[in-house]
Coordinates of C-alpha atoms and ligand atoms in Angstrom, one line a residue:
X1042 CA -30.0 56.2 -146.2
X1043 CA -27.5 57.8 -143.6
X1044 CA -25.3 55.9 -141.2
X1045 CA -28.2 56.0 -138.6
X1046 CA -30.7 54.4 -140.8
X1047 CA -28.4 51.6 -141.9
X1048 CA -27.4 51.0 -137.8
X1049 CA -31.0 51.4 -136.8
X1050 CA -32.2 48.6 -139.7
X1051 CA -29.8 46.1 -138.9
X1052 CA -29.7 42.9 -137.8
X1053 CA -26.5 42.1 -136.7
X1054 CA -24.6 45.0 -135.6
X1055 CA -21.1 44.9 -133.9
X1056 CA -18.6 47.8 -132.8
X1057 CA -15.3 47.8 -133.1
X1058 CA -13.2 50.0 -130.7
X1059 CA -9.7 51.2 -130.4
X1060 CA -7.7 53.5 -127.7
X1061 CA -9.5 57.1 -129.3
X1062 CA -12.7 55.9 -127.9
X1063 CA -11.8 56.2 -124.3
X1064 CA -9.2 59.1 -125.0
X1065 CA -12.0 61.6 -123.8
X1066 CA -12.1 59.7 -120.6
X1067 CA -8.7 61.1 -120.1
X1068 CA -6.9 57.8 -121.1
X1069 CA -4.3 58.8 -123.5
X1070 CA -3.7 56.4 -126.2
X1071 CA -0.2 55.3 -127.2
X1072 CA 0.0 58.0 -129.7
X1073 CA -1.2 60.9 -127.8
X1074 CA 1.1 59.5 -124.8
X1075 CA 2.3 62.2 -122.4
X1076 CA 3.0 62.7 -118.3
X1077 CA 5.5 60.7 -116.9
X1078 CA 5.8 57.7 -120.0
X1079 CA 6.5 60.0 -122.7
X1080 CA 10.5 59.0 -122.7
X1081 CA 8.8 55.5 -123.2
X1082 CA 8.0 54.1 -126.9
X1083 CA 5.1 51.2 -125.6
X1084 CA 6.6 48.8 -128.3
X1085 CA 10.1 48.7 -125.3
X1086 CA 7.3 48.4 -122.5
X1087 CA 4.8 46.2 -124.1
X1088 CA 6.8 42.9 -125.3
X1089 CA 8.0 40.0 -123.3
X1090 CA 11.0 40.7 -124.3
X1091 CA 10.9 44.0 -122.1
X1092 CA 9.3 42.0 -119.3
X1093 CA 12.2 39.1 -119.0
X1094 CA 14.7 41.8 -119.0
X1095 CA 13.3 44.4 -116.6
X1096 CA 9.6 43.4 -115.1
X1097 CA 9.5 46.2 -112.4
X1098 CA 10.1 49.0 -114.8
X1099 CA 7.6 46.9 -116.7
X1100 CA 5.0 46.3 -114.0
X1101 CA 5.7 50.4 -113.1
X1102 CA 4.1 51.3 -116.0
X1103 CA 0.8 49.2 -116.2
X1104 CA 0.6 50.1 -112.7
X1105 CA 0.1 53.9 -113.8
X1106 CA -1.9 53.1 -116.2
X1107 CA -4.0 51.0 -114.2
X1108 CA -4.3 54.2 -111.7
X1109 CA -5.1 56.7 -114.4
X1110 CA -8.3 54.3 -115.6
X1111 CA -9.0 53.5 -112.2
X1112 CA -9.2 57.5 -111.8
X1113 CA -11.0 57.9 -115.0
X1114 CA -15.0 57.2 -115.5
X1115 CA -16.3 56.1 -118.6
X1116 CA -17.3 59.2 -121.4
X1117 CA -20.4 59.6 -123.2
X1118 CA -18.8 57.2 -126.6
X1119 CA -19.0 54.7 -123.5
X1120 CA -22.3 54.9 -122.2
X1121 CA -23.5 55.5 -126.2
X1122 CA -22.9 52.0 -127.4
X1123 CA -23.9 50.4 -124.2
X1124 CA -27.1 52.1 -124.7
X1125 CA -27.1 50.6 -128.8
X1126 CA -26.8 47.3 -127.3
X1127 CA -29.6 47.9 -124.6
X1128 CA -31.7 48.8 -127.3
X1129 CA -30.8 45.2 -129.3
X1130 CA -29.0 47.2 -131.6
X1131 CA -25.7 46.4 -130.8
X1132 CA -25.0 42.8 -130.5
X1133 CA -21.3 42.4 -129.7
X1134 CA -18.4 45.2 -128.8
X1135 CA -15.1 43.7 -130.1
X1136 CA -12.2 46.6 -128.6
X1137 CA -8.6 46.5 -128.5
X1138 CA -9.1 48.5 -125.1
X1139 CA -7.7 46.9 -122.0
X1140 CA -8.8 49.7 -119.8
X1141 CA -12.7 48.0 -119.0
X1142 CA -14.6 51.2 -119.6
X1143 CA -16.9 49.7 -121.8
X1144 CA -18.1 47.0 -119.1
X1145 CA -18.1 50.4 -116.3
X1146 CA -20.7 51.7 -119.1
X1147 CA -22.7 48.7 -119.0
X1148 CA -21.8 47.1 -122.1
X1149 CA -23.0 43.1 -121.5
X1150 CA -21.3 41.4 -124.5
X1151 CA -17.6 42.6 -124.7
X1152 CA -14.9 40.6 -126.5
X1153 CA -11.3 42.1 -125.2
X1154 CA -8.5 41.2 -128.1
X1155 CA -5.5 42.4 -125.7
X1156 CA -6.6 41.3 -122.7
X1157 CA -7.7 43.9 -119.6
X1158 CA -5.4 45.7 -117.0
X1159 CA -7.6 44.2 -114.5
X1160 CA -6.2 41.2 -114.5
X1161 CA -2.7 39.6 -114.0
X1162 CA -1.6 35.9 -115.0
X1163 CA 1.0 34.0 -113.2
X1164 CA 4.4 33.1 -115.6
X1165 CA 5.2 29.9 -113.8
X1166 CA 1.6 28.4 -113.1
X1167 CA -1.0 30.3 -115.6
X1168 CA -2.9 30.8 -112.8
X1169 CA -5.2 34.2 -113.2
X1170 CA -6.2 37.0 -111.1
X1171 CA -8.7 39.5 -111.1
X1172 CA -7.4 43.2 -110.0
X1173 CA -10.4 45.3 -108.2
X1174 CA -7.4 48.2 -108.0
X1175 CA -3.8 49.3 -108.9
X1176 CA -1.3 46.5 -107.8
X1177 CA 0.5 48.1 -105.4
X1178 CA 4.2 45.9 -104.9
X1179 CA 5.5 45.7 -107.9
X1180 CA 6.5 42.9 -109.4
X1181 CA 3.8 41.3 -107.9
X1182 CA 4.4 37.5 -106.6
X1183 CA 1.4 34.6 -107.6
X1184 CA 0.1 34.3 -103.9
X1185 CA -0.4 30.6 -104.8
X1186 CA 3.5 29.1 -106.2
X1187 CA 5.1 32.5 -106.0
X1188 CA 6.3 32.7 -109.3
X1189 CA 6.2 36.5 -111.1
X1190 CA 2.6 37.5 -112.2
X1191 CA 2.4 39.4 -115.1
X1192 CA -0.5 41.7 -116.6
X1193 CA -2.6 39.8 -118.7
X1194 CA -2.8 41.6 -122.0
X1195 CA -1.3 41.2 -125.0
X1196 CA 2.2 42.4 -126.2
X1197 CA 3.5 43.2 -129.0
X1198 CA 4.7 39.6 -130.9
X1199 CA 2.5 38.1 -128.9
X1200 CA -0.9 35.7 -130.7
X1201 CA -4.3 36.6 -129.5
X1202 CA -6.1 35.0 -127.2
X1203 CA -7.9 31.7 -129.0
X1204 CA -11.6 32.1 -127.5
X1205 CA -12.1 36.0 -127.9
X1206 CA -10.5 36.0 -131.2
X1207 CA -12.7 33.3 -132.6
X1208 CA -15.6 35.0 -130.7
X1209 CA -15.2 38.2 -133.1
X1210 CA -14.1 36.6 -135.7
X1211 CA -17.6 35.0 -136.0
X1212 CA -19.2 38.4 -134.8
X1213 CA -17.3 39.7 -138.0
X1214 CA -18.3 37.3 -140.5
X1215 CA -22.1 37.6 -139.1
X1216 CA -22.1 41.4 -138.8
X1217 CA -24.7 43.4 -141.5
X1218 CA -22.9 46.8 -140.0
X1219 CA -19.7 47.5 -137.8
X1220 CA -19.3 51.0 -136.5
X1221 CA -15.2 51.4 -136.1
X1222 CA -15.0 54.0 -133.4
X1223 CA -11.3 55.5 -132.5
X1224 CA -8.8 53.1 -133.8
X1225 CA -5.7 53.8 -135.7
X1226 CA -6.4 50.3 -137.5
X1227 CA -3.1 49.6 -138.2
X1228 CA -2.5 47.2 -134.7
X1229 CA -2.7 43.3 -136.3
X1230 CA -4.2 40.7 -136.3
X1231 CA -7.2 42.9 -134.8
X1232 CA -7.5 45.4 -137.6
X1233 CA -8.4 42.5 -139.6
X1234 CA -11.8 42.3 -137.8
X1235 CA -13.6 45.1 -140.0
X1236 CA -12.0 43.8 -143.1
X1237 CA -13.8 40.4 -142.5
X1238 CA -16.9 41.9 -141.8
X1239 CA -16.7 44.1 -144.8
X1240 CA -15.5 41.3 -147.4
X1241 CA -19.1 39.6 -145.4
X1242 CA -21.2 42.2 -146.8
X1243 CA -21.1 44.3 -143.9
X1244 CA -21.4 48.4 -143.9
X1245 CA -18.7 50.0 -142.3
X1246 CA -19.3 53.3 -140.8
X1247 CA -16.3 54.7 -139.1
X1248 CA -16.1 57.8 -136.5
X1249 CA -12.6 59.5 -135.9
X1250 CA -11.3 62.6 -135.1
X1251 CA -8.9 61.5 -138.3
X1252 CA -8.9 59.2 -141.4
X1253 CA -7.4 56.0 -140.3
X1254 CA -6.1 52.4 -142.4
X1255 CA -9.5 52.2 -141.9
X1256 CA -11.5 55.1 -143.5
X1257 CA -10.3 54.0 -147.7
X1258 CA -12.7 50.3 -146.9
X1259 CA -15.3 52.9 -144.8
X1260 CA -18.7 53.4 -146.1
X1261 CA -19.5 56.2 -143.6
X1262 CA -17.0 58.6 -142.1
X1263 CA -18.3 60.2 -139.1
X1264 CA -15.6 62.8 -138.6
X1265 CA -15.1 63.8 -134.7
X1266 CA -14.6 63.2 -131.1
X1267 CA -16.6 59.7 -130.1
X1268 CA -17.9 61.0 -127.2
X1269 CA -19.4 63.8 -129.3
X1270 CA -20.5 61.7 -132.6
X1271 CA -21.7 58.4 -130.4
X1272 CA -24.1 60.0 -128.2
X1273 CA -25.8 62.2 -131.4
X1274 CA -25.7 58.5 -133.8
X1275 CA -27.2 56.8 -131.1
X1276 CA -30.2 59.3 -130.5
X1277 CA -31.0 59.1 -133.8
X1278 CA -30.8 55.7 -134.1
X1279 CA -33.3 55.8 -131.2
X1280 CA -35.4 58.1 -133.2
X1281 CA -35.8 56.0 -136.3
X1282 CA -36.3 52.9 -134.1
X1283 CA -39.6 54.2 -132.3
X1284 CA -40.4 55.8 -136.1
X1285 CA -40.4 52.6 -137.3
X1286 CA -42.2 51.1 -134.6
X1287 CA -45.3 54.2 -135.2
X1288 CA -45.5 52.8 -138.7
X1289 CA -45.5 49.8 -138.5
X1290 CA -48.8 47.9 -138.9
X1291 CA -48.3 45.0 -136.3
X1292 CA -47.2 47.5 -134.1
X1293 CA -43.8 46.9 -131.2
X1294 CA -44.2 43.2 -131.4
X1295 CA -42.7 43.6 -135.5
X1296 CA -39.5 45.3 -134.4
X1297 CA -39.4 42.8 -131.5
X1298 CA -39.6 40.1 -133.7
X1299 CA -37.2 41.6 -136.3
X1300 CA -34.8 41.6 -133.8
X1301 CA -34.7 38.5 -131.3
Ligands
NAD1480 P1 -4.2 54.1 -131.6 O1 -3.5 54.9 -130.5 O2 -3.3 53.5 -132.6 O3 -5.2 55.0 -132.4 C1 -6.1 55.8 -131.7 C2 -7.1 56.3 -132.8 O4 -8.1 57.0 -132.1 C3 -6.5 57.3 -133.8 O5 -6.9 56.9 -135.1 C4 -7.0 58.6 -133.4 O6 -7.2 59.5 -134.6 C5 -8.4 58.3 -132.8 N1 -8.9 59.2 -131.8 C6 -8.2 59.9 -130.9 N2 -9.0 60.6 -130.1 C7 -10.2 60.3 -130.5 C8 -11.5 60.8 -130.1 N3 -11.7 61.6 -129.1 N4 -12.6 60.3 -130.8 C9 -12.4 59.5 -131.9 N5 -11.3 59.1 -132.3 C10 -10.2 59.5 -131.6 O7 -5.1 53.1 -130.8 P2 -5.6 51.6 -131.3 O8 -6.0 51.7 -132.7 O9 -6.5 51.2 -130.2 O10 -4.3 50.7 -131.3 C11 -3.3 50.8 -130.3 C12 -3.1 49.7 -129.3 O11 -3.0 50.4 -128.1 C13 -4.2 48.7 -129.1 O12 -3.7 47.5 -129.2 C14 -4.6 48.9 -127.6 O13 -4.6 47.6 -127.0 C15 -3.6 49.7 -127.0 N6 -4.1 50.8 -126.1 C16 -5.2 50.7 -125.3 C17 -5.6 51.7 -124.5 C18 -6.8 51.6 -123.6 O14 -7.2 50.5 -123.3 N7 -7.5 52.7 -123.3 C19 -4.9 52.9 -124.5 C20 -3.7 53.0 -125.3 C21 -3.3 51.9 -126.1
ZN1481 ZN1 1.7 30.7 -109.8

């Protein structure tokens, strides 16, 4: 069996994403930072700490990063596992992405560990707001108390947020496969989603341009660029799924049924 057999046969199959996924969408990730941030480690942006001191030099940065997504269009890794999940393949995508270019793609079920760009929380009330574009003042005010909003990710020291992490936790420990696509796997408590999948019996089958803290627990290593390795997994999966559905004796309604 290949990595495309054991997606294509299973039951419960989640992905697992990381910055690499959308680095082809022209989205660098923190490692592969460049332009204007470079001078900028993201563990002094990405900490309250860096907000309480400073939250315009703060807010400065997630406001270019906000404008280079909100340039940028999803890439074919993207539009790939949205198209596993139309299929009822994919049954959950759990990413440390904050960028929302796997919703753009038309991924239904996403579960966002760090929180999106695309939204901003207020520090006094907790009220929250959704972001259709780039902020443009910066720091922006809470149009409601007027205390300092602040983008509603998580930094670095900071705890998940309960209901997605308990959402992929359970993903995890229900998964029969998790395809780890362009993660370093080395950001915690996050990294610790394939591991509980894995010690649950699940396959791992990882794609990266790289190994990763990943790859040593990997059952598959799909070596290259996601928007390269996604879109080729995911015809094939497509290929053994209508296969399957040819040979089988009751015909579409078995691998409808297989698969509610
Ligand atoms: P990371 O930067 O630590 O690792 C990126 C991984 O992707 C590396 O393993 C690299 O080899 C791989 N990679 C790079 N280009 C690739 C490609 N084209 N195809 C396949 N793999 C590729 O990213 P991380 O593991 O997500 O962790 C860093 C943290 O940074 C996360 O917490 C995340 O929230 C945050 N982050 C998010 C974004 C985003 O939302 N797009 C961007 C930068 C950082
Ligand atoms: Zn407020």
């Amino acid at each position: 069996m290949d990595a495309a057999d054991v997606v294509a046969k299973s039951k419960h199959c989640i992905v697992f994403t990381g910055a690499g996924v959308s680095a082809e969408s022209g989205v660098p990730t923190f490692r592969g930072a460049g332009g204007l941030w470079e001078r900028y480690r993201p563990e002094e942006l990405a900490t309250p700490e860096a907000f309480a001191k400073d939250p315009e030099l703060v807010w400065r940065w997630y406001r270019w990063r906000q404008e280079v997504v909100h340039r940028a269009a999803p890439n074919p890794a993207h539009y790939a596992i949205a198209e596993l999940e139309a299929l009822g393949v994919v049954k959950a995508v759990i990413t440390q992405n904050v960028d929302g270019l796997h919703q753009r793609a038309g991924s239904r079920n996403v579960v966002e560990l760090h929180g999106s760009l695309w939204r901003a929380r207020c520090v006094k009330c907790g009220a929250v707001y959704r972001l259709e574009k780039p902020v443009e003042e910066v720091p922006p005010r809470c149009p409601r108390c007027g205390g300092l909003l602040r983008p509603d990710v998580v930094w670095f020291g900071e705890p998940l947020p309960q209901e997605a992490w308990a959402r992929a936790v359970e993903h995890a420990a229900e998964a029969d496969v998790v395809l780890v696509a362009g993660t370093s796997g080395v950001v915690y408590p996050a990294a610790y989603i394939p591991h509980i999948a894995k010690k649950h019996g699940a396959v791992v089958v990882e794609v990266n341009v790289e190994e990763s803290a990943i790859t040593p627990i990997a059952d598959f290593f799909l070596r290259g660029r996601a928007g390269e390795v996604l879109p080729r997994l995911a015809e094939e999966v497509k290929k053994r799924l209508s296969t399957r559905r040819e040979s089988s004796p009751r015909g579409p309604s078995a691998i409808g049924s297989s698969q509610p």
